[in-house]
Amino acid sequence: MRCTDENQGEFYGQESWGKAVYQEIIVPEKIVFTDMFADEGGNAADGMPVTLVTLTFVEHEGKAKLIMRSRFASVEGLQQVMGMGIVQGCTSQFYRLDDLLEKLQGLR
C-alpha cells in the first residue's frame, strides 16, 4: 500500500507491505489465509502479529453476505493492530470495494 492522499500528513508517501498465504479456498463458500506484515521482498516482519483470516460467503436476502473473522495468536497481537487502526483500515477498504462494485454494475 502506498499513501497517495496528501491530506494524510506524515503518512503521505509511506509504503506498507503485506503477505497473504492462502490455506483453503472452497468456491463459493470460504477463503482462509494467514495475513502478515512483510518487507518489500515478502519476508514476514519481525515483532508483528500474524492473523488467521476466514472469509465466509453466505446467501442473505438474495444477496451475498461476507463474514470476516480474524484470529490472533495473542491478545497483545490483537491490541497491537487495533492500535494501528485495523478496524478503520478494513472499514475504509470495504467502502471502497462497495463503491467499485456499484460502479461496475452501473448503479452510479
Tab-separated table of C-alpha atoms in Angstrom:
chain	number	residue	atom	x	y	z
A	1	MET	CA	0.000	0.000	0.000
A	2	ARG	CA	1.157	3.496	-0.749
A	3	CYS	CA	-0.469	6.555	0.804
A	4	THR	CA	-1.287	8.930	-2.048
A	5	ASP	CA	-3.576	11.245	-0.080
A	6	GLU	CA	-1.700	14.454	0.732
A	7	ASN	CA	-4.248	15.160	3.479
A	8	GLN	CA	-2.807	12.259	5.500
A	9	GLY	CA	0.073	14.363	6.781
A	10	GLU	CA	3.086	12.322	7.871
A	11	PHE	CA	1.645	9.159	6.261
A	12	TYR	CA	1.697	10.706	2.757
A	13	GLY	CA	4.118	8.787	0.534
A	14	GLN	CA	4.652	5.962	3.030
A	15	GLU	CA	4.540	2.375	1.826
A	16	SER	CA	3.409	-0.710	3.717
A	17	TRP	CA	3.948	-4.273	2.579
A	18	GLY	CA	1.973	-7.363	3.459
A	19	LYS	CA	1.833	-11.019	2.599
A	20	ALA	CA	-1.063	-13.476	2.483
A	21	VAL	CA	-0.635	-17.240	2.396
A	22	TYR	CA	-3.810	-18.989	1.291
A	23	GLN	CA	-4.638	-22.147	3.197
A	24	GLU	CA	-8.092	-23.092	1.979
A	25	ILE	CA	-10.414	-21.974	-0.809
A	26	ILE	CA	-13.839	-23.545	-1.129
A	27	VAL	CA	-15.689	-21.892	-4.020
A	28	PRO	CA	-18.079	-20.129	-3.428
A	29	GLU	CA	-18.202	-20.587	0.348
A	30	LYS	CA	-14.940	-19.795	2.091
A	31	ILE	CA	-11.390	-18.449	1.866
A	32	VAL	CA	-8.861	-18.964	4.672
A	33	PHE	CA	-5.441	-17.308	4.740
A	34	THR	CA	-2.737	-16.034	7.048
A	35	ASP	CA	-2.084	-12.314	6.764
A	36	MET	CA	1.150	-10.728	7.897
A	37	PHE	CA	3.174	-7.554	7.707
A	38	ALA	CA	6.142	-8.022	5.409
A	39	ASP	CA	9.058	-6.279	3.791
A	40	GLU	CA	9.326	-5.489	0.084
A	41	GLY	CA	10.729	-8.986	-0.526
A	42	GLY	CA	7.776	-10.761	1.093
A	43	ASN	CA	9.591	-11.691	4.306
A	44	ALA	CA	7.464	-11.585	7.452
A	45	ALA	CA	8.209	-8.534	9.596
A	46	ASP	CA	9.758	-9.343	12.971
A	47	GLY	CA	7.694	-8.413	16.004
A	48	MET	CA	4.458	-8.026	14.078
A	49	PRO	CA	1.459	-10.297	14.626
A	50	VAL	CA	0.251	-12.838	12.087
A	51	THR	CA	-3.510	-13.059	11.582
A	52	LEU	CA	-5.543	-16.082	10.543
A	53	VAL	CA	-8.385	-14.695	8.416
A	54	THR	CA	-11.503	-16.616	7.436
A	55	LEU	CA	-13.859	-15.130	4.861
A	56	THR	CA	-17.220	-16.880	4.676
A	57	PHE	CA	-19.778	-16.104	1.987
A	58	VAL	CA	-23.442	-16.836	2.742
A	59	GLU	CA	-26.671	-16.010	0.965
A	60	HIS	CA	-28.767	-13.448	2.803
A	61	GLU	CA	-31.976	-11.998	1.394
A	62	GLY	CA	-30.952	-12.842	-2.151
A	63	LYS	CA	-27.515	-11.250	-1.845
A	64	ALA	CA	-24.057	-12.396	-0.845
A	65	LYS	CA	-23.099	-11.615	2.737
A	66	LEU	CA	-19.425	-11.630	3.703
A	67	ILE	CA	-18.433	-12.645	7.228
A	68	MET	CA	-14.807	-11.846	8.059
A	69	ARG	CA	-13.176	-13.368	11.132
A	70	SER	CA	-9.637	-12.629	12.244
A	71	ARG	CA	-7.814	-14.753	14.815
A	72	PHE	CA	-4.652	-13.623	16.566
A	73	ALA	CA	-2.190	-15.786	18.483
A	74	SER	CA	-2.388	-13.457	21.491
A	75	VAL	CA	-4.366	-10.605	22.986
A	76	GLU	CA	-1.225	-8.486	22.674
A	77	GLY	CA	-1.109	-9.074	18.910
A	78	LEU	CA	-4.744	-8.053	18.594
A	79	GLN	CA	-4.157	-4.936	20.697
A	80	GLN	CA	-1.124	-4.054	18.592
A	81	VAL	CA	-3.056	-3.991	15.313
A	82	MET	CA	-6.071	-2.350	16.943
A	83	GLY	CA	-3.766	0.476	17.989
A	84	MET	CA	-2.573	0.751	14.394
A	85	GLY	CA	-6.136	1.330	13.150
A	86	ILE	CA	-7.037	-2.054	11.665
A	87	VAL	CA	-10.775	-1.513	12.135
A	88	GLN	CA	-10.727	1.843	10.365
A	89	GLY	CA	-8.460	0.481	7.630
A	90	CYS	CA	-10.624	-2.554	6.907
A	91	THR	CA	-13.779	-0.465	7.019
A	92	SER	CA	-12.419	2.049	4.518
A	93	GLN	CA	-11.378	-0.762	2.159
A	94	PHE	CA	-14.838	-2.339	2.272
A	95	TYR	CA	-16.400	1.047	1.459
A	96	ARG	CA	-14.032	1.380	-1.486
A	97	LEU	CA	-14.957	-2.140	-2.649
A	98	ASP	CA	-18.634	-1.225	-2.319
A	99	ASP	CA	-18.089	1.864	-4.472
A	100	LEU	CA	-16.212	-0.126	-7.105
A	101	LEU	CA	-18.848	-2.859	-7.289
A	102	GLU	CA	-21.619	-0.291	-7.647
A	103	LYS	CA	-19.678	1.454	-10.398
A	104	LEU	CA	-19.025	-1.823	-12.244
A	105	GLN	CA	-22.698	-2.767	-12.027
A	106	GLY	CA	-23.714	0.611	-13.421
A	107	LEU	CA	-25.621	1.600	-10.290
A	108	ARG	CA	-23.939	5.014	-10.207
